[in-house]
mmCIF file of C-alpha atoms in Angstrom:
data_model
loop_
_atom_site.group_PDB
_atom_site.id
_atom_site.type_symbol
_atom_site.label_atom_id
_atom_site.label_comp_id
_atom_site.label_asym_id
_atom_site.label_seq_id
_atom_site.Cartn_x
_atom_site.Cartn_y
_atom_site.Cartn_z
ATOM 1 C CA MET J 24 -5.775 14.176 43.334
ATOM 2 C CA LEU J 25 -2.714 15.175 39.573
ATOM 3 C CA PHE J 26 -4.322 15.650 36.285
ATOM 4 C CA PHE J 27 -2.662 15.276 33.269
ATOM 5 C CA LEU J 28 -2.779 17.366 29.860
ATOM 6 C CA ASN J 29 -1.922 16.025 27.120
ATOM 7 C CA LEU J 30 -0.464 19.645 24.811
ATOM 8 C CA ASP J 31 0.707 18.936 21.260
ATOM 9 C CA MET J 32 3.606 22.255 21.503
ATOM 10 C CA GLY J 33 5.112 21.114 17.900
ATOM 11 C CA ALA J 34 8.977 21.018 17.052
ATOM 12 C CA ILE J 35 11.134 22.398 19.377
ATOM 13 C CA LYS J 36 11.965 26.162 17.728
ATOM 14 C CA GLY J 37 14.558 25.776 15.207
ATOM 15 C CA ASN J 38 14.382 22.098 15.244
ATOM 16 C CA GLN J 39 14.575 21.293 11.052
ATOM 17 C CA ASN J 40 14.569 18.115 11.449
ATOM 18 C CA ALA J 41 10.909 17.512 12.709
ATOM 19 C CA ILE J 42 9.272 20.449 10.897
ATOM 20 C CA GLY J 43 6.227 19.394 9.696
ATOM 21 C CA ASN J 44 5.171 16.710 11.510
ATOM 22 C CA ASN J 45 4.724 17.975 15.457
ATOM 23 C CA GLY J 46 8.392 17.147 16.563
ATOM 24 C CA GLY J 47 8.443 13.808 15.937
ATOM 25 C CA HIS J 48 11.025 11.396 14.113
ATOM 26 C CA PRO J 49 10.926 12.114 10.394
ATOM 27 C CA LYS J 50 10.147 8.787 8.359
ATOM 28 C CA ILE J 51 12.861 6.452 7.616
ATOM 29 C CA GLY J 52 12.781 6.450 3.810
ATOM 30 C CA ILE J 53 14.737 4.501 1.546
ATOM 31 C CA GLU J 54 17.521 7.401 0.706
ATOM 32 C CA ILE J 55 19.269 5.670 4.066
ATOM 33 C CA LEU J 56 20.591 2.780 1.618
ATOM 34 C CA TRP J 57 23.696 2.828 -0.308
ATOM 35 C CA ASP J 58 24.357 3.621 -3.804
ATOM 36 C CA GLY J 59 23.539 0.727 -5.612
ATOM 37 C CA TRP J 60 21.498 -1.330 -2.872
ATOM 38 C CA TYR J 61 19.145 -2.644 -5.657
ATOM 39 C CA ASN J 62 22.321 -4.734 -6.908
ATOM 40 C CA ASP J 63 23.106 -6.535 -4.019
ATOM 41 C CA ILE J 64 19.365 -7.298 -2.990
ATOM 42 C CA LEU J 65 19.011 -8.929 -6.351
ATOM 43 C CA ASN J 66 22.200 -10.460 -6.654
ATOM 44 C CA LEU J 67 21.553 -12.262 -2.499
ATOM 45 C CA TYR J 68 18.432 -13.219 -3.914
ATOM 46 C CA LYS J 69 19.717 -14.531 -6.530
ATOM 47 C CA GLU J 70 21.712 -16.948 -5.112
ATOM 48 C CA GLY J 71 18.464 -18.512 -3.006
ATOM 49 C CA GLY J 72 18.790 -15.641 -0.089
ATOM 50 C CA SER J 73 15.864 -14.646 2.375
ATOM 51 C CA ASP J 74 14.279 -12.324 3.469
ATOM 52 C CA VAL J 75 15.552 -12.385 6.258
ATOM 53 C CA GLU J 76 19.384 -12.497 4.991
ATOM 54 C CA VAL J 77 18.205 -9.260 3.727
ATOM 55 C CA ARG J 78 16.826 -7.972 6.637
ATOM 56 C CA ALA J 79 20.215 -8.765 7.795
ATOM 57 C CA LEU J 80 22.394 -7.146 4.829
ATOM 58 C CA ILE J 81 20.644 -3.553 5.428
ATOM 59 C CA TYR J 82 20.646 -3.959 9.030
ATOM 60 C CA GLU J 83 24.478 -4.475 8.702
ATOM 61 C CA GLU J 84 24.953 -1.795 5.595
ATOM 62 C CA THR J 85 22.408 1.129 7.774
ATOM 63 C CA LYS J 86 23.307 0.251 11.104
ATOM 64 C CA GLU J 87 24.836 3.749 11.431
ATOM 65 C CA LYS J 88 22.325 5.209 10.448
ATOM 66 C CA THR J 89 19.151 3.493 11.607
ATOM 67 C CA LYS J 90 18.037 -0.043 12.767
ATOM 68 C CA MET J 91 16.075 -2.681 10.184
ATOM 69 C CA SER J 92 12.678 -2.886 12.351
ATOM 70 C CA TYR J 93 10.321 -4.919 10.804
ATOM 71 C CA THR J 94 8.004 -2.356 11.428
ATOM 72 C CA LEU J 95 10.220 -0.066 8.991
ATOM 73 C CA TRP J 96 10.742 -2.749 6.679
ATOM 74 C CA ASP J 97 7.403 -3.516 6.754
ATOM 75 C CA ARG J 98 6.432 0.301 5.693
ATOM 76 C CA TRP J 99 9.049 0.354 3.325
ATOM 77 C CA ILE J 100 7.032 -2.591 1.292
ATOM 78 C CA LYS J 101 3.901 -0.151 1.234
ATOM 79 C CA GLU J 102 4.817 2.774 0.970
ATOM 80 C CA GLU J 103 8.921 3.076 -1.067
ATOM 81 C CA ILE J 104 7.542 1.144 -4.318
ATOM 82 C CA GLU J 105 11.212 0.760 -5.719
ATOM 83 C CA PHE J 106 11.810 -0.735 -2.674
ATOM 84 C CA SER J 107 9.143 -2.743 -2.795
ATOM 85 C CA GLU J 108 9.756 -4.268 -5.978
ATOM 86 C CA THR J 109 13.072 -5.119 -5.527
ATOM 87 C CA ILE J 110 11.724 -7.415 -2.953
ATOM 88 C CA LYS J 111 9.394 -8.391 -5.413
ATOM 89 C CA THR J 112 11.665 -9.513 -7.833
ATOM 90 C CA GLY J 113 14.377 -10.690 -4.923
ATOM 91 C CA ARG J 114 11.626 -12.965 -4.224
ATOM 92 C CA LEU J 115 10.939 -14.411 -7.512
ATOM 93 C CA LEU J 116 14.451 -14.606 -8.383
ATOM 94 C CA SER J 117 15.044 -16.812 -4.781
ATOM 95 C CA GLU J 118 12.512 -19.286 -5.573
ATOM 96 C CA ALA J 119 13.378 -20.330 -8.905
ATOM 97 C CA TRP J 120 17.289 -20.319 -7.561
ATOM 98 C CA TRP J 121 15.402 -22.921 -5.048
ATOM 99 C CA SER J 122 13.460 -24.801 -7.937
ATOM 100 C CA LYS J 123 16.322 -24.823 -10.709
ATOM 101 C CA SER J 124 18.851 -27.121 -7.578
ATOM 102 C CA GLY J 125 15.982 -29.272 -7.150
ATOM 103 C CA ARG J 126 15.546 -29.708 -11.006
ATOM 104 C CA LYS J 127 18.799 -30.324 -11.721
ATOM 105 C CA ASN J 128 19.716 -32.630 -8.971
ATOM 106 C CA LEU J 129 16.559 -35.170 -9.659
ATOM 107 C CA GLU J 130 18.853 -37.830 -9.931
ATOM 108 C CA ASN J 131 21.632 -36.831 -7.620
ATOM 109 C CA LYS J 132 20.852 -39.838 -5.015
ATOM 110 C CA ASP J 133 23.122 -37.703 -2.245
ATOM 111 C CA PHE J 134 20.965 -34.795 -2.594
ATOM 112 C CA SER J 135 18.117 -33.919 0.396
ATOM 113 C CA TYR J 136 14.965 -33.996 -1.201
ATOM 114 C CA THR J 137 13.564 -33.750 2.157
ATOM 115 C CA GLY J 138 15.772 -30.381 3.309
ATOM 116 C CA TRP J 139 14.536 -29.056 -0.404
ATOM 117 C CA TYR J 140 11.099 -30.243 -0.059
ATOM 118 C CA MET J 141 10.585 -28.676 3.668
ATOM 119 C CA ASN J 142 12.432 -25.335 2.474
ATOM 120 C CA MET J 143 10.542 -25.233 -0.564
ATOM 121 C CA LYS J 144 7.135 -26.066 1.812
ATOM 122 C CA ASN J 145 7.851 -23.338 4.674
ATOM 123 C CA ARG J 146 9.622 -20.032 2.444
ATOM 124 C CA PHE J 147 7.676 -20.330 -0.704
ATOM 125 C CA GLY J 148 3.835 -22.185 0.052
ATOM 126 C CA TRP J 149 3.942 -25.338 -0.714
ATOM 127 C CA THR J 150 1.382 -28.064 0.471
ATOM 128 C CA ASP J 151 0.547 -31.496 0.745
ATOM 129 C CA ARG J 152 -3.110 -30.372 0.928
ATOM 130 C CA VAL J 153 -5.199 -30.807 -2.385
ATOM 131 C CA ALA J 154 -7.941 -28.393 -2.029
ATOM 132 C CA ASN J 155 -10.829 -28.877 -4.746
ATOM 133 C CA ASP J 156 -13.520 -26.476 -4.849
ATOM 134 C CA LEU J 157 -16.760 -27.841 -5.431
ATOM 135 C CA THR J 158 -18.490 -25.064 -5.576
ATOM 136 C CA THR J 159 -20.091 -23.288 -8.262
ATOM 137 C CA GLY J 160 -19.008 -19.215 -8.603
ATOM 138 C CA GLY J 161 -17.438 -19.995 -5.226
ATOM 139 C CA ASP J 162 -20.429 -20.032 -2.994
ATOM 140 C CA LYS J 163 -20.597 -23.168 -1.239
ATOM 141 C CA ILE J 164 -22.937 -25.478 -2.068
ATOM 142 C CA ILE J 165 -26.194 -26.402 0.333
ATOM 143 C CA ALA J 166 -27.547 -29.315 0.543
ATOM 144 C CA PRO J 167 -31.668 -28.129 0.784
ATOM 145 C CA ILE J 168 -33.122 -28.522 4.654
ATOM 146 C CA LYS J 169 -36.799 -30.159 4.664
ATOM 147 C CA TRP J 170 -38.410 -30.031 7.995
ATOM 148 C CA ILE J 171 -40.388 -32.431 9.415
ATOM 149 C CA ASP J 172 -43.418 -31.510 10.738
ATOM 150 C CA GLY J 173 -45.103 -33.844 13.490
ATOM 151 C CA ASP J 174 -48.407 -32.999 11.962
ATOM 152 C CA SER J 175 -47.724 -33.034 8.590
ATOM 153 C CA GLU J 176 -49.675 -34.794 6.216
#
């Protein structure tokens, strides 16, 4: 018979990287990013760049320090205000670039409207569907049900 004990033994004595976190890896914060990272990220978005391109940029610039995982990206969006605001602003700039591209090419017969439109739908949540809200204050309208009983007069 084997018994396993789960003992939390804390950090190895002298391990300064583990102080305060019971021996786990310290959280990776945006301090690993390079000087001027926000300008580089916003410039990429200004050219119509996507989150994937930004993640790849961060990966290339920080690959010696860490790997840019989806978990790390999501945590930074939630916990790192400066990073989160930079990404939100960047997404706005990217959508503006794509919107302007469509607007400026209205009379260009060689412009791929189908490609542009599909990009807008996929990246920015555009939809072909029109949703009409026929409710009262967000509540559904429910038709009254009248039960007919065979014994009723």
